[in-house]
């Protein structure tokens, strides 16, 4: 092991809002796009009025059990900042995706006063 790495990982986590654990709630999360939403990725059940149609949205992995659907076409493997719905109960449901919106990386700082990493 390289001497510079001898103590790597020995300090506790900084617990910053932009480094959430899967069981922690924050209205904003960082995620990575994983592709366009299609019937094979989305639910095959009846769509709710707030669901986005397949082909019109992008799936994002934000570290939760459900994937997030963003109503925009974003290339795969793109880092995005997501603003989640106010209703936390949608994450307790059995839905495979939750509708949310992509926002500018500065939005968590400007709207909620969060430290959101380096700019």
Tab-separated table of C-alpha atoms in Angstrom:
chain	number	residue	atom	x	y	z
A	1	UNK	CA	0.000	0.000	0.000
A	2	UNK	CA	1.250	3.450	-0.895
A	3	UNK	CA	2.146	5.524	2.221
A	4	UNK	CA	-0.127	8.371	1.073
A	5	UNK	CA	-3.096	6.011	1.252
A	6	UNK	CA	-2.286	4.516	4.650
A	7	UNK	CA	-4.928	6.562	6.510
A	8	UNK	CA	-7.443	6.914	3.676
A	9	UNK	CA	-10.951	6.284	4.925
A	10	UNK	CA	-10.078	6.560	8.616
A	11	UNK	CA	-11.863	9.895	9.108
A	12	UNK	CA	-15.622	9.983	9.618
A	13	UNK	CA	-17.905	11.138	6.846
A	14	UNK	CA	-18.452	14.884	6.509
A	15	UNK	CA	-22.223	14.299	6.280
A	16	UNK	CA	-22.761	17.073	3.777
A	17	UNK	CA	-26.240	17.573	2.240
A	18	UNK	CA	-24.945	16.707	-1.232
A	19	UNK	CA	-23.577	13.345	0.029
A	20	UNK	CA	-26.762	11.695	1.282
A	21	UNK	CA	-27.235	8.147	2.407
A	22	UNK	CA	-30.103	6.201	0.824
A	23	UNK	CA	-32.253	6.510	3.958
A	24	UNK	CA	-31.784	10.293	4.360
A	25	UNK	CA	-34.278	12.790	2.973
A	26	UNK	CA	-33.437	16.018	1.194
A	27	UNK	CA	-35.540	17.783	-1.417
A	28	UNK	CA	-32.482	17.916	-3.687
A	29	UNK	CA	-30.243	15.035	-4.725
A	30	UNK	CA	-27.410	14.502	-7.156
A	31	UNK	CA	-27.872	11.722	-9.656
A	32	UNK	CA	-26.639	10.136	-12.848
A	33	UNK	CA	-28.842	9.609	-15.880
A	34	UNK	CA	-29.253	5.987	-16.855
A	35	UNK	CA	-31.168	6.365	-20.114
A	36	UNK	CA	-34.549	7.162	-21.593
A	37	UNK	CA	-37.634	5.829	-19.824
A	38	UNK	CA	-39.312	3.041	-21.763
A	39	UNK	CA	-41.997	0.499	-20.933
A	40	UNK	CA	-39.294	-2.008	-19.961
A	41	UNK	CA	-37.846	0.447	-17.388
A	42	UNK	CA	-41.118	2.011	-16.262
A	43	UNK	CA	-44.280	0.615	-14.819
A	44	UNK	CA	-46.659	-1.313	-17.083
A	45	UNK	CA	-49.584	-0.409	-14.808
A	46	UNK	CA	-52.033	2.388	-15.473
A	47	UNK	CA	-50.278	5.704	-15.547
A	48	UNK	CA	-51.163	8.386	-13.071
A	49	UNK	CA	-51.854	11.909	-14.272
A	50	UNK	CA	-48.475	13.114	-12.940
A	51	UNK	CA	-46.509	10.338	-14.651
A	52	UNK	CA	-44.450	11.221	-17.695
A	53	UNK	CA	-44.956	9.201	-20.861
A	54	UNK	CA	-42.142	6.873	-21.966
A	55	UNK	CA	-39.793	8.383	-24.532
A	56	UNK	CA	-40.378	11.875	-23.162
A	57	UNK	CA	-38.334	11.414	-20.015
A	58	UNK	CA	-34.968	10.324	-18.693
A	59	UNK	CA	-34.391	7.936	-15.787
A	60	UNK	CA	-31.992	9.115	-13.089
A	61	UNK	CA	-30.367	7.087	-10.304
A	62	UNK	CA	-30.233	9.295	-7.198
A	63	UNK	CA	-29.317	6.585	-4.685
A	64	UNK	CA	-32.879	5.732	-3.627
A	65	UNK	CA	-34.756	2.463	-4.101
A	66	UNK	CA	-36.834	4.075	-6.880
A	67	UNK	CA	-35.468	5.663	-9.998
A	68	UNK	CA	-36.432	9.248	-10.750
A	69	UNK	CA	-38.087	10.236	-14.018
A	70	UNK	CA	-37.182	13.682	-15.367
A	71	UNK	CA	-39.315	15.182	-18.175
A	72	UNK	CA	-36.365	15.979	-20.417
A	73	UNK	CA	-34.080	14.202	-22.825
A	74	UNK	CA	-30.658	14.035	-21.142
A	75	UNK	CA	-27.767	11.884	-22.426
A	76	UNK	CA	-26.858	8.781	-20.361
A	77	UNK	CA	-24.140	9.055	-17.697
A	78	UNK	CA	-24.750	12.778	-17.175
A	79	UNK	CA	-24.567	14.195	-13.645
A	80	UNK	CA	-27.731	16.124	-12.752
A	81	UNK	CA	-29.170	17.894	-9.737
A	82	UNK	CA	-32.731	16.762	-9.027
A	83	UNK	CA	-35.522	18.522	-7.149
A	84	UNK	CA	-37.822	15.887	-5.656
A	85	UNK	CA	-41.549	16.311	-4.981
A	86	UNK	CA	-42.664	17.565	-1.568
A	87	UNK	CA	-44.640	14.376	-0.981
A	88	UNK	CA	-42.209	11.947	0.666
A	89	UNK	CA	-44.870	9.237	0.667
A	90	UNK	CA	-44.287	8.538	-3.037
A	91	UNK	CA	-40.952	7.031	-2.000
A	92	UNK	CA	-42.672	4.659	0.412
A	93	UNK	CA	-44.996	3.362	-2.303
A	94	UNK	CA	-44.325	0.434	-4.588
A	95	UNK	CA	-43.880	2.613	-7.667
A	96	UNK	CA	-40.702	1.880	-9.599
A	97	UNK	CA	-40.209	5.503	-10.670
A	98	UNK	CA	-40.976	8.907	-9.185
A	99	UNK	CA	-41.473	12.067	-11.247
A	100	UNK	CA	-39.107	14.944	-10.388
A	101	UNK	CA	-37.384	17.816	-12.149
A	102	UNK	CA	-33.808	18.583	-13.123
A	103	UNK	CA	-32.556	21.907	-11.776
A	104	UNK	CA	-29.381	23.954	-12.017
A	105	UNK	CA	-26.589	22.830	-9.664
A	106	UNK	CA	-26.857	26.196	-7.905
A	107	UNK	CA	-30.569	25.790	-7.055
A	108	UNK	CA	-30.103	23.969	-3.695
A	109	UNK	CA	-27.837	26.788	-2.511
A	110	UNK	CA	-29.990	29.603	-3.880
A	111	UNK	CA	-33.412	28.262	-2.827
A	112	UNK	CA	-32.652	26.357	0.361
A	113	UNK	CA	-29.252	27.634	1.482
A	114	UNK	CA	-27.548	24.223	1.243
A	115	UNK	CA	-23.832	23.878	0.693
A	116	UNK	CA	-23.793	21.915	-2.548
A	117	UNK	CA	-20.138	21.176	-3.184
A	118	UNK	CA	-17.549	23.054	-5.160
A	119	UNK	CA	-18.530	25.269	-8.059
